PDB file of C-alpha atoms in Angstrom:
ATOM      1  CA  SER A   1      98.401  68.845  91.382  1.00 96.00           C
ATOM      2  CA  GLY A   2     101.131  67.957  93.744  1.00 97.00           C
ATOM      3  CA  SER A   3     102.475  71.575  93.642  1.00 96.00           C
ATOM      4  CA  PHE A   4     102.859  72.531  97.358  1.00 98.00           C
ATOM      5  CA  ASN A   5     104.512  71.401 100.589  1.00 98.00           C
ATOM      6  CA  LYS A   6     101.717  73.045 102.877  1.00 98.00           C
ATOM      7  CA  ALA A   7      98.086  74.204 102.857  1.00 98.00           C
ATOM      8  CA  SER A   8      95.829  75.295 105.476  1.00 98.00           C
ATOM      9  CA  SER A   9      91.922  75.748 105.877  1.00 98.00           C
ATOM     10  CA  VAL A  10      91.821  78.457 108.764  1.00 98.00           C
ATOM     11  CA  ASP A  11      88.190  79.488 109.876  1.00 97.00           C
ATOM     12  CA  VAL A  12      86.437  77.793 106.716  1.00 97.00           C
ATOM     13  CA  ILE A  13      84.878  74.285 106.944  1.00 98.00           C
ATOM     14  CA  GLU A  14      82.340  75.908 109.997  1.00 98.00           C
ATOM     15  CA  HIS A  15      80.829  77.511 106.860  1.00 98.00           C
ATOM     16  CA  CYS A  16      80.086  74.666 105.086  1.00 98.00           C
ATOM     17  CA  GLY A  17      78.308  71.310 105.053  1.00 97.00           C
ATOM     18  CA  HIS A  18      79.855  67.900 105.398  1.00 98.00           C
ATOM     19  CA  ASP A  19      80.097  66.887 101.622  1.00 98.00           C
ATOM     20  CA  VAL A  20      81.914  70.363 100.588  1.00 98.00           C
ATOM     21  CA  MET A  21      84.219  69.860 103.761  1.00 98.00           C
ATOM     22  CA  LEU A  22      85.097  66.707 102.100  1.00 98.00           C
ATOM     23  CA  ASP A  23      85.667  68.279  98.801  1.00 98.00           C
ATOM     24  CA  ILE A  24      87.684  70.774 100.316  1.00 98.00           C
ATOM     25  CA  PHE A  25      89.950  68.011 101.635  1.00 98.00           C
ATOM     26  CA  ALA A  26      90.134  66.397  98.689  1.00 98.00           C
ATOM     27  CA  GLU A  27      91.337  69.677  96.735  1.00 98.00           C
ATOM     28  CA  ALA A  28      93.913  70.076  99.488  1.00 98.00           C
ATOM     29  CA  HIS A  29      95.383  66.452  98.924  1.00 98.00           C
ATOM     30  CA  ARG A  30      95.191  66.997  95.186  1.00 98.00           C
ATOM     31  CA  LEU A  31      97.326  70.134  95.589  1.00 98.00           C
ATOM     32  CA  LEU A  32      99.710  68.931  98.068  1.00 98.00           C
ATOM     33  CA  LYS A  33     103.244  66.742  97.200  1.00 98.00           C
ATOM     34  CA  PRO A  34     103.289  63.536  98.621  1.00 98.00           C
ATOM     35  CA  GLY A  35     104.242  64.237 102.530  1.00 98.00           C
ATOM     36  CA  GLY A  36     102.732  67.520 102.433  1.00 98.00           C
ATOM     37  CA  LEU A  37     101.158  68.866 105.292  1.00 98.00           C
ATOM     38  CA  TYR A  38      97.612  70.289 105.728  1.00 98.00           C
ATOM     39  CA  PHE A  39      96.541  72.381 108.913  1.00 98.00           C
ATOM     40  CA  VAL A  40      92.825  72.640 109.669  1.00 98.00           C
ATOM     41  CA  TYR A  41      91.579  75.198 112.173  1.00 98.00           C
ATOM     42  CA  THR A  42      87.853  75.576 113.097  1.00 98.00           C
ATOM     43  CA  PRO A  43      85.866  76.496 116.107  1.00 97.00           C
ATOM     44  CA  ASN A  44      85.000  73.553 118.519  1.00 97.00           C
ATOM     45  CA  PRO A  45      81.151  73.504 118.925  1.00 96.00           C
ATOM     46  CA  LYS A  46      81.831  71.960 122.469  1.00 94.00           C
ATOM     47  CA  HIS A  47      83.594  74.700 124.048  1.00 95.00           C
ATOM     48  CA  TRP A  48      82.072  76.529 126.849  1.00 93.00           C
ATOM     49  CA  ILE A  49      81.512  79.546 124.712  1.00 93.00           C
ATOM     50  CA  GLU A  50      79.943  77.785 121.994  1.00 94.00           C
ATOM     51  CA  ARG A  51      77.611  76.141 124.215  1.00 93.00           C
ATOM     52  CA  PHE A  52      76.644  79.612 125.652  1.00 92.00           C
ATOM     53  CA  LYS A  53      76.043  80.734 122.134  1.00 93.00           C
ATOM     54  CA  ASP A  54      73.796  77.973 121.445  1.00 89.00           C
ATOM     55  CA  TRP A  55      71.596  78.423 124.691  1.00 89.00           C
ATOM     56  CA  GLY A  56      71.505  82.233 123.511  1.00 87.00           C
ATOM     57  CA  PHE A  57      73.456  83.197 126.881  1.00 85.00           C
ATOM     58  CA  ILE A  58      75.047  86.340 126.769  1.00 77.00           C
ATOM     59  CA  LEU A  59      76.728  85.572 123.050  1.00 87.00           C
ATOM     60  CA  LYS A  60      75.040  84.840 119.749  1.00 90.00           C
ATOM     61  CA  GLN A  61      76.085  82.275 117.142  1.00 90.00           C
ATOM     62  CA  ASP A  62      77.221  83.302 114.005  1.00 92.00           C
ATOM     63  CA  PRO A  63      74.622  82.781 111.553  1.00 93.00           C
ATOM     64  CA  THR A  64      77.268  81.685 108.898  1.00 96.00           C
ATOM     65  CA  HIS A  65      78.520  78.746 110.873  1.00 95.00           C
ATOM     66  CA  THR A  66      76.412  76.398 109.477  1.00 94.00           C
ATOM     67  CA  GLY A  67      78.677  73.628 109.382  1.00 96.00           C
ATOM     68  CA  LEU A  68      80.235  73.416 113.252  1.00 96.00           C
ATOM     69  CA  ARG A  69      81.130  70.022 113.833  1.00 97.00           C
ATOM     70  CA  PRO A  70      83.092  67.881 116.451  1.00 96.00           C
ATOM     71  CA  VAL A  71      86.456  66.868 115.946  1.00 97.00           C
ATOM     72  CA  LYS A  72      85.767  63.293 115.216  1.00 97.00           C
ATOM     73  CA  PRO A  73      83.825  63.644 111.699  1.00 98.00           C
ATOM     74  CA  ILE A  74      86.798  66.186 110.849  1.00 98.00           C
ATOM     75  CA  LEU A  75      89.510  63.450 111.554  1.00 98.00           C
ATOM     76  CA  GLU A  76      87.525  60.721 109.914  1.00 98.00           C
ATOM     77  CA  GLY A  77      87.246  63.010 106.900  1.00 98.00           C
ATOM     78  CA  LEU A  78      90.595  64.004 106.674  1.00 98.00           C
ATOM     79  CA  GLU A  79      91.597  60.051 106.728  1.00 98.00           C
ATOM     80  CA  GLN A  80      89.012  59.341 104.302  1.00 98.00           C
ATOM     81  CA  LYS A  81      90.542  61.840 101.763  1.00 98.00           C
ATOM     82  CA  GLY A  82      93.974  60.209 102.062  1.00 98.00           C
ATOM     83  CA  PHE A  83      95.512  61.957 105.106  1.00 98.00           C
ATOM     84  CA  GLU A  84      97.131  60.647 108.013  1.00 98.00           C
ATOM     85  CA  ILE A  85      96.712  62.480 111.150  1.00 98.00           C
ATOM     86  CA  VAL A  86     100.136  64.012 112.380  1.00 98.00           C
ATOM     87  CA  GLN A  87      98.490  66.158 115.488  1.00 98.00           C
ATOM     88  CA  ASN A  88      95.072  66.823 117.014  1.00 97.00           C
ATOM     89  CA  LEU A  89      96.019  69.620 118.906  1.00 95.00           C
ATOM     90  CA  ARG A  90      93.673  71.134 121.674  1.00 92.00           C
ATOM     91  CA  PRO A  91      94.395  74.684 122.119  1.00 94.00           C
ATOM     92  CA  ALA A  92      92.580  76.619 125.114  1.00 92.00           C
ATOM     93  CA  SER A  93      90.930  80.201 124.282  1.00 94.00           C
ATOM     94  CA  MET A  94      93.343  83.296 124.651  1.00 93.00           C
ATOM     95  CA  ILE A  95      90.922  84.657 127.260  1.00 93.00           C
ATOM     96  CA  PRO A  96      93.269  85.551 130.408  1.00 92.00           C
ATOM     97  CA  VAL A  97      92.389  83.395 133.666  1.00 93.00           C
ATOM     98  CA  PHE A  98      89.570  81.278 131.811  1.00 92.00           C
ATOM     99  CA  ASN A  99      92.267  79.736 129.626  1.00 93.00           C
ATOM    100  CA  LEU A 100      94.030  78.299 132.880  1.00 93.00           C
ATOM    101  CA  PHE A 101      90.843  76.754 133.736  1.00 91.00           C
ATOM    102  CA  GLU A 102      90.304  75.323 130.397  1.00 93.00           C
ATOM    103  CA  LYS A 103      93.740  73.736 130.104  1.00 91.00           C
ATOM    104  CA  ALA A 104      92.692  72.040 133.416  1.00 90.00           C
ATOM    105  CA  TRP A 105      89.078  71.234 131.857  1.00 85.00           C
ATOM    106  CA  SER A 106      90.558  69.458 128.938  1.00 85.00           C
ATOM    107  CA  PHE A 107      91.867  66.558 130.691  1.00 85.00           C
ATOM    108  CA  LEU A 108      88.877  65.986 132.764  1.00 88.00           C
ATOM    109  CA  PRO A 109      86.779  63.073 131.374  1.00 87.00           C
ATOM    110  CA  GLY A 110      83.209  63.820 130.127  1.00 83.00           C
ATOM    111  CA  VAL A 111      83.937  67.521 130.277  1.00 85.00           C
ATOM    112  CA  GLY A 112      87.287  67.862 128.555  1.00 90.00           C
ATOM    113  CA  GLU A 113      85.962  69.341 125.094  1.00 91.00           C
ATOM    114  CA  LEU A 114      84.557  72.268 127.045  1.00 92.00           C
ATOM    115  CA  GLY A 115      87.895  73.556 127.550  1.00 94.00           C
ATOM    116  CA  VAL A 116      89.082  72.977 123.788  1.00 95.00           C
ATOM    117  CA  TYR A 117      88.613  76.323 122.068  1.00 95.00           C
ATOM    118  CA  ARG A 118      89.448  75.238 118.902  1.00 97.00           C
ATOM    119  CA  ILE A 119      89.950  72.192 116.667  1.00 97.00           C
ATOM    120  CA  ALA A 120      93.203  72.462 115.173  1.00 98.00           C
ATOM    121  CA  VAL A 121      94.657  69.518 113.188  1.00 98.00           C
ATOM    122  CA  LEU A 122      98.044  68.775 111.090  1.00 98.00           C
ATOM    123  CA  ALA A 123      97.617  66.097 108.919  1.00 98.00           C
ATOM    124  CA  ARG A 124     100.270  64.815 106.187  1.00 98.00           C
ATOM    125  CA  LYS A 125      99.193  63.632 102.865  1.00 98.00           C
ATOM    126  CA  LYS A 126     100.092  60.071 102.295  1.00 95.00           C
TER     127      LYS A 126
END
């Protein structure tokens, strides 16, 4: 307990249900020192590529991604487990040319999430 300054969950929480995600956040909170940083990185189910996967258009959804969720329950879960949100990043994909459109889309009301490739949240243990 309280041994680490930093922790991360990269490409983890999309593979589990909500309760397990909360358990992961609680364990990260337990392991971090006060003020320690926790980084969560996971696919954004509202990104256009993920939407195409849902529709069966060109790409197929990874069958192990049983816990894809939008950013709101992730932020709420982190806060519920004792973290404060430092930064909610909105990265575009790494696909040349497409990422330029994604960056522009990400600022548009109603369709902004289509351009946010990953949910990337930096949180601090209170």
